[in-house]
Amino acid sequence: MINRKPGMRRSLSTSSRDEIIRWFKEKQTLRVCLQQGESRVAPWFHGIITREEAEDLLKSGSAGSFLVRVSERIFGYVLSYRT
């Protein structure tokens, strides 16, 4: 286990990409994809894309540009940003 903040832990084990995609589609899509009070996806949320795809998307942005995507390794999310 990796210690994060006091009381928070995350397992070192990774899950298969197929398991993560299934988790996202079954449990998370409606919770995280839609902007509150609207029927469209938040512009910063890019769903299931790779790290490389995220980096390519951010190349054309200015410093501070960001996006959120589904992690490829754990049941969770990744914040990618341009420095």
mmCIF file of N, CA and C in Angstrom:
data_model
loop_
_atom_site.group_PDB
_atom_site.id
_atom_site.type_symbol
_atom_site.label_atom_id
_atom_site.label_comp_id
_atom_site.label_asym_id
_atom_site.label_seq_id
_atom_site.Cartn_x
_atom_site.Cartn_y
_atom_site.Cartn_z
ATOM 1 N N MET A 1 0.827 -1.186 0.000
ATOM 2 C CA MET A 1 0.000 0.000 0.000
ATOM 3 C C MET A 1 0.871 1.249 0.000
ATOM 4 N N ILE A 2 0.352 2.276 -0.647
ATOM 5 C CA ILE A 2 1.031 3.565 -0.678
ATOM 6 C C ILE A 2 0.279 4.502 0.255
ATOM 7 N N ASN A 3 0.978 5.162 1.125
ATOM 8 C CA ASN A 3 0.325 6.152 1.981
ATOM 9 C C ASN A 3 0.139 7.440 1.211
ATOM 10 N N ARG A 4 -1.042 7.967 1.224
ATOM 11 C CA ARG A 4 -1.348 9.257 0.601
ATOM 12 C C ARG A 4 -1.465 10.271 1.737
ATOM 13 N N LYS A 5 -2.636 10.769 1.968
ATOM 14 C CA LYS A 5 -2.895 11.634 3.106
ATOM 15 C C LYS A 5 -3.227 10.733 4.281
ATOM 16 N N PRO A 6 -3.133 11.232 5.500
ATOM 17 C CA PRO A 6 -3.489 10.391 6.646
ATOM 18 C C PRO A 6 -4.870 9.777 6.462
ATOM 19 N N GLY A 7 -4.945 8.471 6.622
ATOM 20 C CA GLY A 7 -6.208 7.763 6.492
ATOM 21 C C GLY A 7 -6.571 7.348 5.085
ATOM 22 N N MET A 8 -5.800 7.764 4.078
ATOM 23 C CA MET A 8 -6.091 7.397 2.693
ATOM 24 C C MET A 8 -5.017 6.451 2.182
ATOM 25 N N ARG A 9 -5.434 5.365 1.549
ATOM 26 C CA ARG A 9 -4.495 4.402 0.993
ATOM 27 C C ARG A 9 -4.948 4.011 -0.401
ATOM 28 N N ARG A 10 -3.983 3.607 -1.232
ATOM 29 C CA ARG A 10 -4.316 3.107 -2.561
ATOM 30 C C ARG A 10 -3.466 1.885 -2.815
ATOM 31 N N SER A 11 -4.063 0.861 -3.353
ATOM 32 C CA SER A 11 -3.372 -0.384 -3.646
ATOM 33 C C SER A 11 -2.378 -0.195 -4.780
ATOM 34 N N LEU A 12 -1.278 -0.932 -4.720
ATOM 35 C CA LEU A 12 -0.290 -0.901 -5.790
ATOM 36 C C LEU A 12 -0.705 -1.757 -6.977
ATOM 37 N N SER A 13 -1.652 -2.671 -6.779
ATOM 38 C CA SER A 13 -2.040 -3.568 -7.867
ATOM 39 C C SER A 13 -2.773 -2.802 -8.959
ATOM 40 N N THR A 14 -2.629 -3.294 -10.173
ATOM 41 C CA THR A 14 -3.306 -2.663 -11.299
ATOM 42 C C THR A 14 -4.429 -3.562 -11.793
ATOM 43 N N SER A 15 -5.367 -2.972 -12.457
ATOM 44 C CA SER A 15 -6.490 -3.707 -13.023
ATOM 45 C C SER A 15 -6.340 -3.735 -14.531
ATOM 46 N N SER A 16 -7.026 -4.677 -15.147
ATOM 47 C CA SER A 16 -6.953 -4.747 -16.602
ATOM 48 C C SER A 16 -7.750 -3.601 -17.213
ATOM 49 N N ARG A 17 -7.325 -3.183 -18.375
ATOM 50 C CA ARG A 17 -8.011 -2.094 -19.080
ATOM 51 C C ARG A 17 -9.483 -2.435 -19.293
ATOM 52 N N ASP A 18 -9.779 -3.686 -19.644
ATOM 53 C CA ASP A 18 -11.173 -4.090 -19.861
ATOM 54 C C ASP A 18 -12.000 -3.942 -18.591
ATOM 55 N N GLU A 19 -11.422 -4.301 -17.431
ATOM 56 C CA GLU A 19 -12.134 -4.156 -16.159
ATOM 57 C C GLU A 19 -12.414 -2.682 -15.858
ATOM 58 N N ILE A 20 -11.433 -1.845 -16.127
ATOM 59 C CA ILE A 20 -11.591 -0.414 -15.869
ATOM 60 C C ILE A 20 -12.649 0.187 -16.786
ATOM 61 N N ILE A 21 -12.637 -0.179 -18.049
ATOM 62 C CA ILE A 21 -13.642 0.317 -18.992
ATOM 63 C C ILE A 21 -15.035 -0.126 -18.555
ATOM 64 N N ARG A 22 -15.181 -1.379 -18.167
ATOM 65 C CA ARG A 22 -16.474 -1.884 -17.704
ATOM 66 C C ARG A 22 -16.933 -1.115 -16.453
ATOM 67 N N TRP A 23 -16.021 -0.915 -15.492
ATOM 68 C CA TRP A 23 -16.334 -0.152 -14.276
ATOM 69 C C TRP A 23 -16.830 1.244 -14.632
ATOM 70 N N PHE A 24 -16.121 1.911 -15.525
ATOM 71 C CA PHE A 24 -16.504 3.271 -15.898
ATOM 72 C C PHE A 24 -17.881 3.296 -16.549
ATOM 73 N N LYS A 25 -18.094 2.420 -17.515
ATOM 74 C CA LYS A 25 -19.373 2.411 -18.233
ATOM 75 C C LYS A 25 -20.539 2.052 -17.323
ATOM 76 N N GLU A 26 -20.332 1.081 -16.428
ATOM 77 C CA GLU A 26 -21.432 0.605 -15.585
ATOM 78 C C GLU A 26 -21.687 1.485 -14.364
ATOM 79 N N LYS A 27 -20.637 2.043 -13.783
ATOM 80 C CA LYS A 27 -20.790 2.718 -12.488
ATOM 81 C C LYS A 27 -20.577 4.231 -12.513
ATOM 82 N N GLN A 28 -19.841 4.731 -13.479
ATOM 83 C CA GLN A 28 -19.411 6.120 -13.402
ATOM 84 C C GLN A 28 -19.966 7.052 -14.471
ATOM 85 N N THR A 29 -20.334 6.540 -15.611
ATOM 86 C CA THR A 29 -20.684 7.395 -16.743
ATOM 87 C C THR A 29 -21.670 8.500 -16.376
ATOM 88 N N LEU A 30 -22.789 8.157 -15.810
ATOM 89 C CA LEU A 30 -23.793 9.176 -15.490
ATOM 90 C C LEU A 30 -23.372 10.059 -14.324
ATOM 91 N N ARG A 31 -22.507 9.557 -13.458
ATOM 92 C CA ARG A 31 -22.067 10.340 -12.297
ATOM 93 C C ARG A 31 -21.096 11.451 -12.670
ATOM 94 N N VAL A 32 -20.217 11.189 -13.630
ATOM 95 C CA VAL A 32 -19.129 12.135 -13.866
ATOM 96 C C VAL A 32 -19.141 12.804 -15.231
ATOM 97 N N CYS A 33 -19.829 12.269 -16.170
ATOM 98 C CA CYS A 33 -19.722 12.792 -17.537
ATOM 99 C C CYS A 33 -20.535 14.044 -17.787
ATOM 100 N N LEU A 34 -21.669 14.162 -17.179
ATOM 101 C CA LEU A 34 -22.552 15.278 -17.493
ATOM 102 C C LEU A 34 -22.312 16.455 -16.569
ATOM 103 N N GLN A 35 -22.326 17.660 -17.144
ATOM 104 C CA GLN A 35 -22.219 18.856 -16.328
ATOM 105 C C GLN A 35 -23.477 18.970 -15.490
ATOM 106 N N GLN A 36 -23.321 19.470 -14.299
ATOM 107 C CA GLN A 36 -24.451 19.581 -13.389
ATOM 108 C C GLN A 36 -25.560 20.427 -14.009
ATOM 109 N N GLY A 37 -26.757 19.857 -14.064
ATOM 110 C CA GLY A 37 -27.907 20.570 -14.597
ATOM 111 C C GLY A 37 -27.988 20.626 -16.113
ATOM 112 N N GLU A 38 -27.088 19.966 -16.803
ATOM 113 C CA GLU A 38 -27.095 19.991 -18.264
ATOM 114 C C GLU A 38 -27.006 18.571 -18.805
ATOM 115 N N SER A 39 -27.259 18.442 -20.103
ATOM 116 C CA SER A 39 -27.220 17.114 -20.715
ATOM 117 C C SER A 39 -26.015 16.942 -21.632
ATOM 118 N N ARG A 40 -24.953 17.691 -21.371
ATOM 119 C CA ARG A 40 -23.756 17.536 -22.195
ATOM 120 C C ARG A 40 -22.541 17.244 -21.314
ATOM 121 N N VAL A 41 -21.547 16.675 -21.925
ATOM 122 C CA VAL A 41 -20.327 16.304 -21.215
ATOM 123 C C VAL A 41 -19.495 17.556 -20.952
ATOM 124 N N ALA A 42 -18.911 17.620 -19.771
ATOM 125 C CA ALA A 42 -18.037 18.747 -19.438
ATOM 126 C C ALA A 42 -16.875 18.801 -20.429
ATOM 127 N N PRO A 43 -16.495 19.977 -20.904
ATOM 128 C CA PRO A 43 -15.446 20.079 -21.924
ATOM 129 C C PRO A 43 -14.081 19.594 -21.452
ATOM 130 N N TRP A 44 -13.842 19.565 -20.166
ATOM 131 C CA TRP A 44 -12.556 19.123 -19.634
ATOM 132 C C TRP A 44 -12.487 17.615 -19.436
ATOM 133 N N PHE A 45 -13.631 16.918 -19.540
ATOM 134 C CA PHE A 45 -13.636 15.469 -19.328
ATOM 135 C C PHE A 45 -13.488 14.752 -20.663
ATOM 136 N N HIS A 46 -12.471 13.899 -20.778
ATOM 137 C CA HIS A 46 -12.187 13.224 -22.041
ATOM 138 C C HIS A 46 -12.372 11.715 -21.984
ATOM 139 N N GLY A 47 -12.876 11.194 -20.874
ATOM 140 C CA GLY A 47 -13.231 9.780 -20.809
ATOM 141 C C GLY A 47 -12.058 8.833 -20.907
ATOM 142 N N ILE A 48 -12.211 7.824 -21.749
ATOM 143 C CA ILE A 48 -11.235 6.742 -21.853
ATOM 144 C C ILE A 48 -10.266 7.043 -22.989
ATOM 145 N N ILE A 49 -9.185 7.733 -22.654
ATOM 146 C CA ILE A 49 -8.113 7.990 -23.614
ATOM 147 C C ILE A 49 -6.787 7.648 -22.939
ATOM 148 N N THR A 50 -5.774 7.421 -23.727
ATOM 149 C CA THR A 50 -4.463 7.074 -23.179
ATOM 150 C C THR A 50 -3.718 8.329 -22.727
ATOM 151 N N ARG A 51 -2.651 8.111 -21.984
ATOM 152 C CA ARG A 51 -1.795 9.216 -21.557
ATOM 153 C C ARG A 51 -1.231 9.954 -22.777
ATOM 154 N N GLU A 52 -0.813 9.193 -23.760
ATOM 155 C CA GLU A 52 -0.249 9.792 -24.968
ATOM 156 C C GLU A 52 -1.281 10.660 -25.691
ATOM 157 N N GLU A 53 -2.519 10.172 -25.769
ATOM 158 C CA GLU A 53 -3.581 10.962 -26.405
ATOM 159 C C GLU A 53 -3.832 12.254 -25.626
ATOM 160 N N ALA A 54 -3.802 12.161 -24.298
ATOM 161 C CA ALA A 54 -3.988 13.354 -23.469
ATOM 162 C C ALA A 54 -2.870 14.361 -23.719
ATOM 163 N N GLU A 55 -1.633 13.876 -23.774
ATOM 164 C CA GLU A 55 -0.501 14.768 -24.026
ATOM 165 C C GLU A 55 -0.631 15.446 -25.389
ATOM 166 N N ASP A 56 -1.053 14.693 -26.394
ATOM 167 C CA ASP A 56 -1.245 15.272 -27.730
ATOM 168 C C ASP A 56 -2.319 16.362 -27.718
ATOM 169 N N LEU A 57 -3.421 16.105 -27.018
ATOM 170 C CA LEU A 57 -4.494 17.099 -26.945
ATOM 171 C C LEU A 57 -4.029 18.381 -26.257
ATOM 172 N N LEU A 58 -3.181 18.234 -25.246
ATOM 173 C CA LEU A 58 -2.744 19.397 -24.478
ATOM 174 C C LEU A 58 -1.616 20.184 -25.144
ATOM 175 N N LYS A 59 -0.964 19.595 -26.126
ATOM 176 C CA LYS A 59 0.147 20.285 -26.801
ATOM 177 C C LYS A 59 -0.268 21.625 -27.385
ATOM 178 N N SER A 60 -1.468 21.702 -27.907
ATOM 179 C CA SER A 60 -1.923 22.940 -28.547
ATOM 180 C C SER A 60 -2.512 23.939 -27.549
ATOM 181 N N GLY A 61 -2.644 23.535 -26.295
ATOM 182 C CA GLY A 61 -3.205 24.429 -25.287
ATOM 183 C C GLY A 61 -2.154 25.325 -24.663
ATOM 184 N N SER A 62 -2.613 26.285 -23.904
ATOM 185 C CA SER A 62 -1.701 27.193 -23.212
ATOM 186 C C SER A 62 -1.334 26.613 -21.847
ATOM 187 N N ALA A 63 -0.324 27.197 -21.214
ATOM 188 C CA ALA A 63 0.077 26.759 -19.875
ATOM 189 C C ALA A 63 -1.136 26.825 -18.952
ATOM 190 N N GLY A 64 -1.335 25.785 -18.179
ATOM 191 C CA GLY A 64 -2.481 25.710 -17.285
ATOM 192 C C GLY A 64 -3.669 24.962 -17.868
ATOM 193 N N SER A 65 -3.615 24.630 -19.154
ATOM 194 C CA SER A 65 -4.685 23.827 -19.769
ATOM 195 C C SER A 65 -4.706 22.461 -19.103
ATOM 196 N N PHE A 66 -5.893 21.888 -18.964
ATOM 197 C CA PHE A 66 -5.993 20.583 -18.310
ATOM 198 C C PHE A 66 -7.134 19.772 -18.887
ATOM 199 N N LEU A 67 -7.115 18.492 -18.574
ATOM 200 C CA LEU A 67 -8.229 17.601 -18.870
ATOM 201 C C LEU A 67 -8.243 16.497 -17.826
ATOM 202 N N VAL A 68 -9.385 15.874 -17.696
ATOM 203 C CA VAL A 68 -9.538 14.726 -16.803
ATOM 204 C C VAL A 68 -9.884 13.538 -17.671
ATOM 205 N N ARG A 69 -9.259 12.409 -17.375
ATOM 206 C CA ARG A 69 -9.510 11.183 -18.130
ATOM 207 C C ARG A 69 -9.595 10.013 -17.165
ATOM 208 N N VAL A 70 -10.124 8.908 -17.663
ATOM 209 C CA VAL A 70 -10.190 7.677 -16.876
ATOM 210 C C VAL A 70 -8.797 7.069 -16.850
ATOM 211 N N SER A 71 -8.355 6.636 -15.678
ATOM 212 C CA SER A 71 -7.035 6.018 -15.544
ATOM 213 C C SER A 71 -6.971 4.715 -16.324
ATOM 214 N N GLU A 72 -5.802 4.412 -16.843
ATOM 215 C CA GLU A 72 -5.581 3.142 -17.546
ATOM 216 C C GLU A 72 -5.166 2.031 -16.587
ATOM 217 N N ARG A 73 -4.833 2.377 -15.341
ATOM 218 C CA ARG A 73 -4.260 1.399 -14.416
ATOM 219 C C ARG A 73 -5.087 1.117 -13.180
ATOM 220 N N ILE A 74 -5.888 2.077 -12.741
ATOM 221 C CA ILE A 74 -6.674 1.897 -11.520
ATOM 222 C C ILE A 74 -8.120 2.317 -11.779
ATOM 223 N N PHE A 75 -9.008 1.959 -10.861
ATOM 224 C CA PHE A 75 -10.389 2.413 -10.934
ATOM 225 C C PHE A 75 -10.414 3.841 -10.402
ATOM 226 N N GLY A 76 -10.236 4.791 -11.294
ATOM 227 C CA GLY A 76 -10.186 6.187 -10.885
ATOM 228 C C GLY A 76 -9.893 7.093 -12.062
ATOM 229 N N TYR A 77 -9.440 8.294 -11.744
ATOM 230 C CA TYR A 77 -9.259 9.328 -12.750
ATOM 231 C C TYR A 77 -7.860 9.921 -12.684
ATOM 232 N N VAL A 78 -7.491 10.582 -13.778
ATOM 233 C CA VAL A 78 -6.193 11.235 -13.882
ATOM 234 C C VAL A 78 -6.423 12.673 -14.336
ATOM 235 N N LEU A 79 -5.745 13.591 -13.687
ATOM 236 C CA LEU A 79 -5.740 14.985 -14.112
ATOM 237 C C LEU A 79 -4.458 15.199 -14.900
ATOM 238 N N SER A 80 -4.598 15.563 -16.162
ATOM 239 C CA SER A 80 -3.438 15.861 -17.008
ATOM 240 C C SER A 80 -3.439 17.357 -17.266
ATOM 241 N N TYR A 81 -2.265 17.985 -17.192
ATOM 242 C CA TYR A 81 -2.210 19.425 -17.401
ATOM 243 C C TYR A 81 -0.943 19.830 -18.144
ATOM 244 N N ARG A 82 -0.996 21.002 -18.727
ATOM 245 C CA ARG A 82 0.158 21.536 -19.453
ATOM 246 C C ARG A 82 0.857 22.570 -18.581
ATOM 247 N N THR A 83 2.167 22.403 -18.455
ATOM 248 C CA THR A 83 2.933 23.347 -17.628
ATOM 249 C C THR A 83 3.433 24.506 -18.452
#
